[in-house]
Amino acid sequence: KQEVTQIPAALSVPEGENLVLNCSFTDSAIYNLQWFRQDPGKGLTSLLLIQSSQREQTSGRLNASLDKSSGRSTLYIAASQPGDSATYLCALSSNYKLTFGKGTLLTVNP
Amino acid sequence: KAGVTQTPRYLIKTRGQQVTLSCSPISGHRSVSWYQQTPGQGLQFLFEYFSETQRNKGNFPGRFSGRQFSNSRSEMNVSTLELGDSALYLCASSSLGGETDTQYFGPGTRLTVL
């Protein structure tokens, strides 16, 4: 059974700081890994998808990496902004379903 | 392109009632998945449909059921509601549900069971 852990559970940083969110998983038999953000009371917005054969993906200030051998992924956010404040979730895809971590609540202070 | 839409957005029901939630995927998407989100358990997978066939089902009691129509729209039904069914129910769609497919989520239906 796939288990996904996200550390830290909460993170507060000043605006402009670079930061890293971590995701670890137990089963490397995955289709892909996705990072999402969720604003309070809202649905999920997809940020990046890394296919199982890839090592990283980049979109703007975001960079996500995937290391299947160690069961780890990181989401790097450069030059953080107050608008980045949200809960960040990683999810592993296999057998037509996503298994989610509990998320990291990020607060970026002006 | 319109995003994933879910109706209704909010529902209040009492214990023992049943409820039906609806999801319209992004045009052209044939895979639809449902998830339950609660503060304690986080996001949990309910089921996934592709071309009207259920391909996977999560670990939920039989009170939770779903279906997909030929136009890819999907519904989920919860019978005999319990207090613990209060949650945000999220629907996601993708092209085929495969390795390269991004999952796009709707805004969710907030269900409150009194």
CSV table of C-alpha atoms in Angstrom, one decimal:
chain,number,residue,atom,x,y,z
A,1,LYS,CA,0.0,0.0,0.0
A,2,GLN,CA,1.4,3.4,-1.1
A,3,GLU,CA,2.1,5.8,1.8
A,4,VAL,CA,3.0,9.4,1.1
A,5,THR,CA,4.6,11.7,3.7
A,6,GLN,CA,5.2,15.4,3.4
A,7,ILE,CA,7.6,17.3,5.5
A,8,PRO,CA,7.3,19.9,7.0
A,9,ALA,CA,3.6,20.0,7.8
A,10,ALA,CA,3.7,23.8,8.0
A,11,LEU,CA,6.3,26.4,6.9
A,12,SER,CA,6.4,30.2,7.4
A,13,VAL,CA,9.0,32.2,5.4
A,14,PRO,CA,9.6,35.9,4.6
A,15,GLU,CA,8.8,37.1,1.1
A,16,GLY,CA,11.7,36.6,-1.4
A,17,GLU,CA,13.1,33.5,0.3
A,18,ASN,CA,13.8,30.3,-1.7
A,19,LEU,CA,12.3,27.2,-0.2
A,20,VAL,CA,12.0,23.4,-0.6
A,21,LEU,CA,9.1,21.2,0.2
A,22,ASN,CA,9.6,17.5,0.6
A,23,CYS,CA,7.6,14.4,-0.3
A,24,SER,CA,8.5,10.8,0.4
A,25,PHE,CA,6.7,7.6,-0.8
A,26,THR,CA,7.0,3.9,-0.1
A,27,ASP,CA,6.2,2.3,-3.5
A,28,SER,CA,8.2,3.3,-6.5
A,29,ALA,CA,5.8,1.5,-9.0
A,30,ILE,CA,4.2,4.7,-10.0
A,31,TYR,CA,2.9,6.3,-13.3
A,32,ASN,CA,3.8,9.8,-12.3
A,33,LEU,CA,4.0,12.3,-9.5
A,34,GLN,CA,2.1,15.5,-9.3
A,35,TRP,CA,2.4,18.6,-7.2
A,36,PHE,CA,-0.8,20.5,-6.5
A,37,ARG,CA,-1.7,23.7,-4.5
A,38,GLN,CA,-4.9,24.2,-2.7
A,39,ASP,CA,-6.2,27.5,-1.4
A,40,PRO,CA,-8.6,27.4,1.6
A,41,GLY,CA,-11.9,25.8,0.8
A,42,LYS,CA,-11.1,25.4,-2.9
A,43,GLY,CA,-10.2,22.6,-5.3
A,44,LEU,CA,-6.7,21.6,-6.3
A,45,THR,CA,-4.6,23.3,-8.9
A,46,SER,CA,-2.0,21.2,-10.7
A,47,LEU,CA,1.5,22.8,-10.6
A,48,LEU,CA,3.8,20.2,-12.1
A,49,LEU,CA,3.7,16.6,-13.3
A,50,ILE,CA,6.8,14.4,-13.5
A,51,GLN,CA,6.4,11.1,-15.4
A,52,SER,CA,8.0,8.1,-13.8
A,53,SER,CA,10.8,8.1,-16.4
A,54,GLN,CA,11.7,11.8,-15.8
A,55,ARG,CA,13.9,13.3,-13.1
A,56,GLU,CA,12.6,16.9,-12.9
A,57,GLN,CA,10.2,19.4,-14.3
A,58,THR,CA,10.2,23.2,-14.2
A,59,SER,CA,7.5,25.8,-14.6
A,60,GLY,CA,8.4,29.5,-13.9
A,61,ARG,CA,9.7,29.8,-10.3
A,62,LEU,CA,8.8,26.1,-9.6
A,63,ASN,CA,11.1,23.1,-10.0
A,64,ALA,CA,10.1,19.6,-9.0
A,65,SER,CA,12.4,16.6,-8.8
A,66,LEU,CA,11.7,12.9,-8.6
A,67,ASP,CA,14.1,10.2,-7.3
A,68,LYS,CA,12.2,6.9,-7.5
A,69,SER,CA,15.1,4.9,-6.1
A,70,SER,CA,15.1,6.8,-2.8
A,71,GLY,CA,11.3,7.4,-2.9
A,72,ARG,CA,11.6,11.1,-2.7
A,73,SER,CA,10.4,14.3,-4.5
A,74,THR,CA,11.1,17.9,-3.8
A,75,LEU,CA,9.3,21.1,-4.9
A,76,TYR,CA,11.6,24.1,-5.0
A,77,ILE,CA,10.0,27.5,-5.0
A,78,ALA,CA,12.3,30.4,-5.9
A,79,ALA,CA,11.8,34.0,-4.7
A,80,SER,CA,8.6,33.2,-2.8
A,81,GLN,CA,5.7,35.7,-2.8
A,82,PRO,CA,2.7,36.2,-0.5
A,83,GLY,CA,0.5,34.8,-3.3
A,84,ASP,CA,2.3,31.5,-3.0
A,85,SER,CA,0.6,31.0,0.4
A,86,ALA,CA,-1.4,27.8,0.2
A,87,THR,CA,-1.3,24.1,1.0
A,88,TYR,CA,1.0,22.2,-1.3
A,89,LEU,CA,0.2,18.5,-1.9
A,90,CYS,CA,2.1,15.8,-3.6
A,91,ALA,CA,0.3,12.9,-5.2
A,92,LEU,CA,1.6,9.6,-6.6
A,93,SER,CA,-0.4,8.1,-9.5
A,94,SER,CA,-0.7,4.4,-10.1
A,95,ASN,CA,-3.6,2.1,-11.3
A,96,TYR,CA,-5.8,5.1,-12.2
A,97,LYS,CA,-5.7,6.7,-8.8
A,98,LEU,CA,-3.8,9.4,-6.9
A,99,THR,CA,-2.5,8.8,-3.4
A,100,PHE,CA,-1.9,12.1,-1.6
A,101,GLY,CA,0.3,13.2,1.2
A,102,LYS,CA,-1.3,15.4,4.0
A,103,GLY,CA,0.3,18.5,2.5
A,104,THR,CA,2.5,21.4,3.6
A,105,LEU,CA,0.8,24.6,4.7
A,106,LEU,CA,3.0,27.4,3.3
A,107,THR,CA,2.7,31.0,4.6
A,108,VAL,CA,4.8,33.7,2.9
A,109,ASN,CA,4.9,36.8,5.0
A,110,PRO,CA,5.2,40.3,3.3
B,1,LYS,CA,-11.9,25.5,-22.4
B,2,ALA,CA,-14.2,25.3,-19.4
B,3,GLY,CA,-12.8,23.6,-16.4
B,4,VAL,CA,-14.2,20.7,-14.3
B,5,THR,CA,-17.6,21.7,-12.9
B,6,GLN,CA,-19.3,20.2,-9.9
B,7,THR,CA,-22.8,20.7,-8.7
B,8,PRO,CA,-24.1,21.5,-6.2
B,9,ARG,CA,-21.4,23.4,-4.5
B,10,TYR,CA,-22.9,23.1,-1.1
B,11,LEU,CA,-25.3,20.6,0.4
B,12,ILE,CA,-26.8,20.1,3.9
B,13,LYS,CA,-28.4,16.8,4.6
B,14,THR,CA,-29.5,14.9,7.7
B,15,ARG,CA,-28.4,11.4,8.8
B,16,GLY,CA,-30.0,8.6,6.9
B,17,GLN,CA,-30.7,10.6,3.8
B,18,GLN,CA,-29.1,10.0,0.5
B,19,VAL,CA,-27.3,12.4,-1.8
B,20,THR,CA,-26.2,12.6,-5.4
B,21,LEU,CA,-23.3,14.8,-6.6
B,22,SER,CA,-22.5,15.6,-10.2
B,23,CYS,CA,-19.3,16.2,-12.1
B,24,SER,CA,-18.8,17.5,-15.7
B,25,PRO,CA,-15.3,16.9,-16.9
B,26,ILE,CA,-13.3,19.1,-19.2
B,27,SER,CA,-14.5,18.7,-22.8
B,28,GLY,CA,-12.7,15.7,-24.4
B,29,HIS,CA,-11.7,14.1,-21.1
B,30,ARG,CA,-12.8,10.5,-20.6
B,31,SER,CA,-11.4,9.7,-17.2
B,32,VAL,CA,-13.2,11.0,-14.1
B,33,SER,CA,-12.1,10.3,-10.5
B,34,TRP,CA,-13.7,11.2,-7.2
B,35,TYR,CA,-12.0,12.0,-3.9
B,36,GLN,CA,-13.1,12.7,-0.4
B,37,GLN,CA,-11.3,15.3,1.6
B,38,THR,CA,-11.6,15.6,5.4
B,39,PRO,CA,-9.3,17.4,8.0
B,40,GLY,CA,-8.5,14.1,9.6
B,41,GLN,CA,-7.9,11.7,6.7
B,42,GLY,CA,-6.9,14.2,4.0
B,43,LEU,CA,-7.6,13.3,0.4
B,44,GLN,CA,-8.8,9.7,-0.2
B,45,PHE,CA,-9.6,8.1,-3.5
B,46,LEU,CA,-13.2,6.9,-4.0
B,47,PHE,CA,-13.4,5.6,-7.6
B,48,GLU,CA,-12.3,6.2,-11.2
B,49,TYR,CA,-14.3,5.8,-14.4
B,50,PHE,CA,-13.3,5.7,-18.0
B,51,SER,CA,-15.7,5.2,-20.9
B,52,GLU,CA,-18.5,4.3,-18.4
B,53,THR,CA,-16.4,1.5,-16.8
B,54,GLN,CA,-15.1,1.7,-13.2
B,55,ARG,CA,-11.4,0.9,-13.4
B,56,ASN,CA,-10.5,1.3,-9.7
B,57,LYS,CA,-12.3,1.7,-6.4
B,58,GLY,CA,-11.1,2.9,-3.1
B,59,ASN,CA,-11.6,1.5,0.3
B,60,PHE,CA,-15.1,2.9,1.1
B,61,PRO,CA,-18.3,1.2,2.2
B,62,GLY,CA,-20.9,0.1,-0.4
B,63,ARG,CA,-23.0,3.2,0.5
B,64,PHE,CA,-20.7,5.1,-1.8
B,65,SER,CA,-21.4,4.4,-5.5
B,66,GLY,CA,-20.8,6.1,-8.8
B,67,ARG,CA,-21.4,6.0,-12.4
B,68,GLN,CA,-20.3,7.6,-15.7
B,69,PHE,CA,-22.5,8.5,-18.6
B,70,SER,CA,-21.7,8.2,-22.3
B,71,ASN,CA,-20.9,11.9,-22.4
B,72,SER,CA,-18.3,11.4,-19.7
B,73,ARG,CA,-20.3,13.2,-17.0
B,74,SER,CA,-20.2,11.4,-13.7
B,75,GLU,CA,-22.3,11.2,-10.6
B,76,MET,CA,-21.6,9.8,-7.2
B,77,ASN,CA,-24.2,8.7,-4.7
B,78,VAL,CA,-24.0,8.3,-1.0
B,79,SER,CA,-26.9,6.4,0.7
B,80,THR,CA,-27.8,6.3,4.3
B,81,LEU,CA,-25.7,9.3,5.2
B,82,GLU,CA,-23.6,9.3,8.4
B,83,LEU,CA,-22.1,12.3,10.3
B,84,GLY,CA,-18.7,11.1,9.2
B,85,ASP,CA,-19.6,11.6,5.5
B,86,SER,CA,-19.3,15.4,6.0
B,87,ALA,CA,-16.5,16.4,3.7
B,88,LEU,CA,-15.4,18.2,0.6
B,89,TYR,CA,-16.0,15.9,-2.4
B,90,LEU,CA,-13.7,16.6,-5.3
B,91,CYS,CA,-13.9,15.4,-8.8
B,92,ALA,CA,-11.0,15.3,-11.2
B,93,SER,CA,-10.8,14.6,-14.9
B,94,SER,CA,-8.0,13.7,-17.4
B,95,SER,CA,-7.7,12.7,-21.0
B,96,LEU,CA,-7.1,9.0,-20.4
B,97,GLY,CA,-6.0,8.7,-16.8
B,98,GLY,CA,-2.6,7.5,-18.0
B,99,GLU,CA,1.0,8.2,-17.1
B,100,THR,CA,1.3,11.5,-19.0
B,101,ASP,CA,-2.0,12.9,-18.0
B,102,THR,CA,-2.4,15.8,-15.6
B,103,GLN,CA,-5.4,15.5,-13.3
B,104,TYR,CA,-7.6,18.6,-13.3
B,105,PHE,CA,-9.8,19.1,-10.3
B,106,GLY,CA,-13.1,20.8,-9.8
B,107,PRO,CA,-14.0,23.2,-7.0
B,108,GLY,CA,-15.7,20.5,-5.0
B,109,THR,CA,-19.0,19.9,-3.3
B,110,ARG,CA,-19.1,20.7,0.4
B,111,LEU,CA,-21.4,18.2,2.1
B,112,THR,CA,-22.5,18.7,5.6
B,113,VAL,CA,-24.4,15.9,7.4
B,114,LEU,CA,-26.4,17.0,10.5
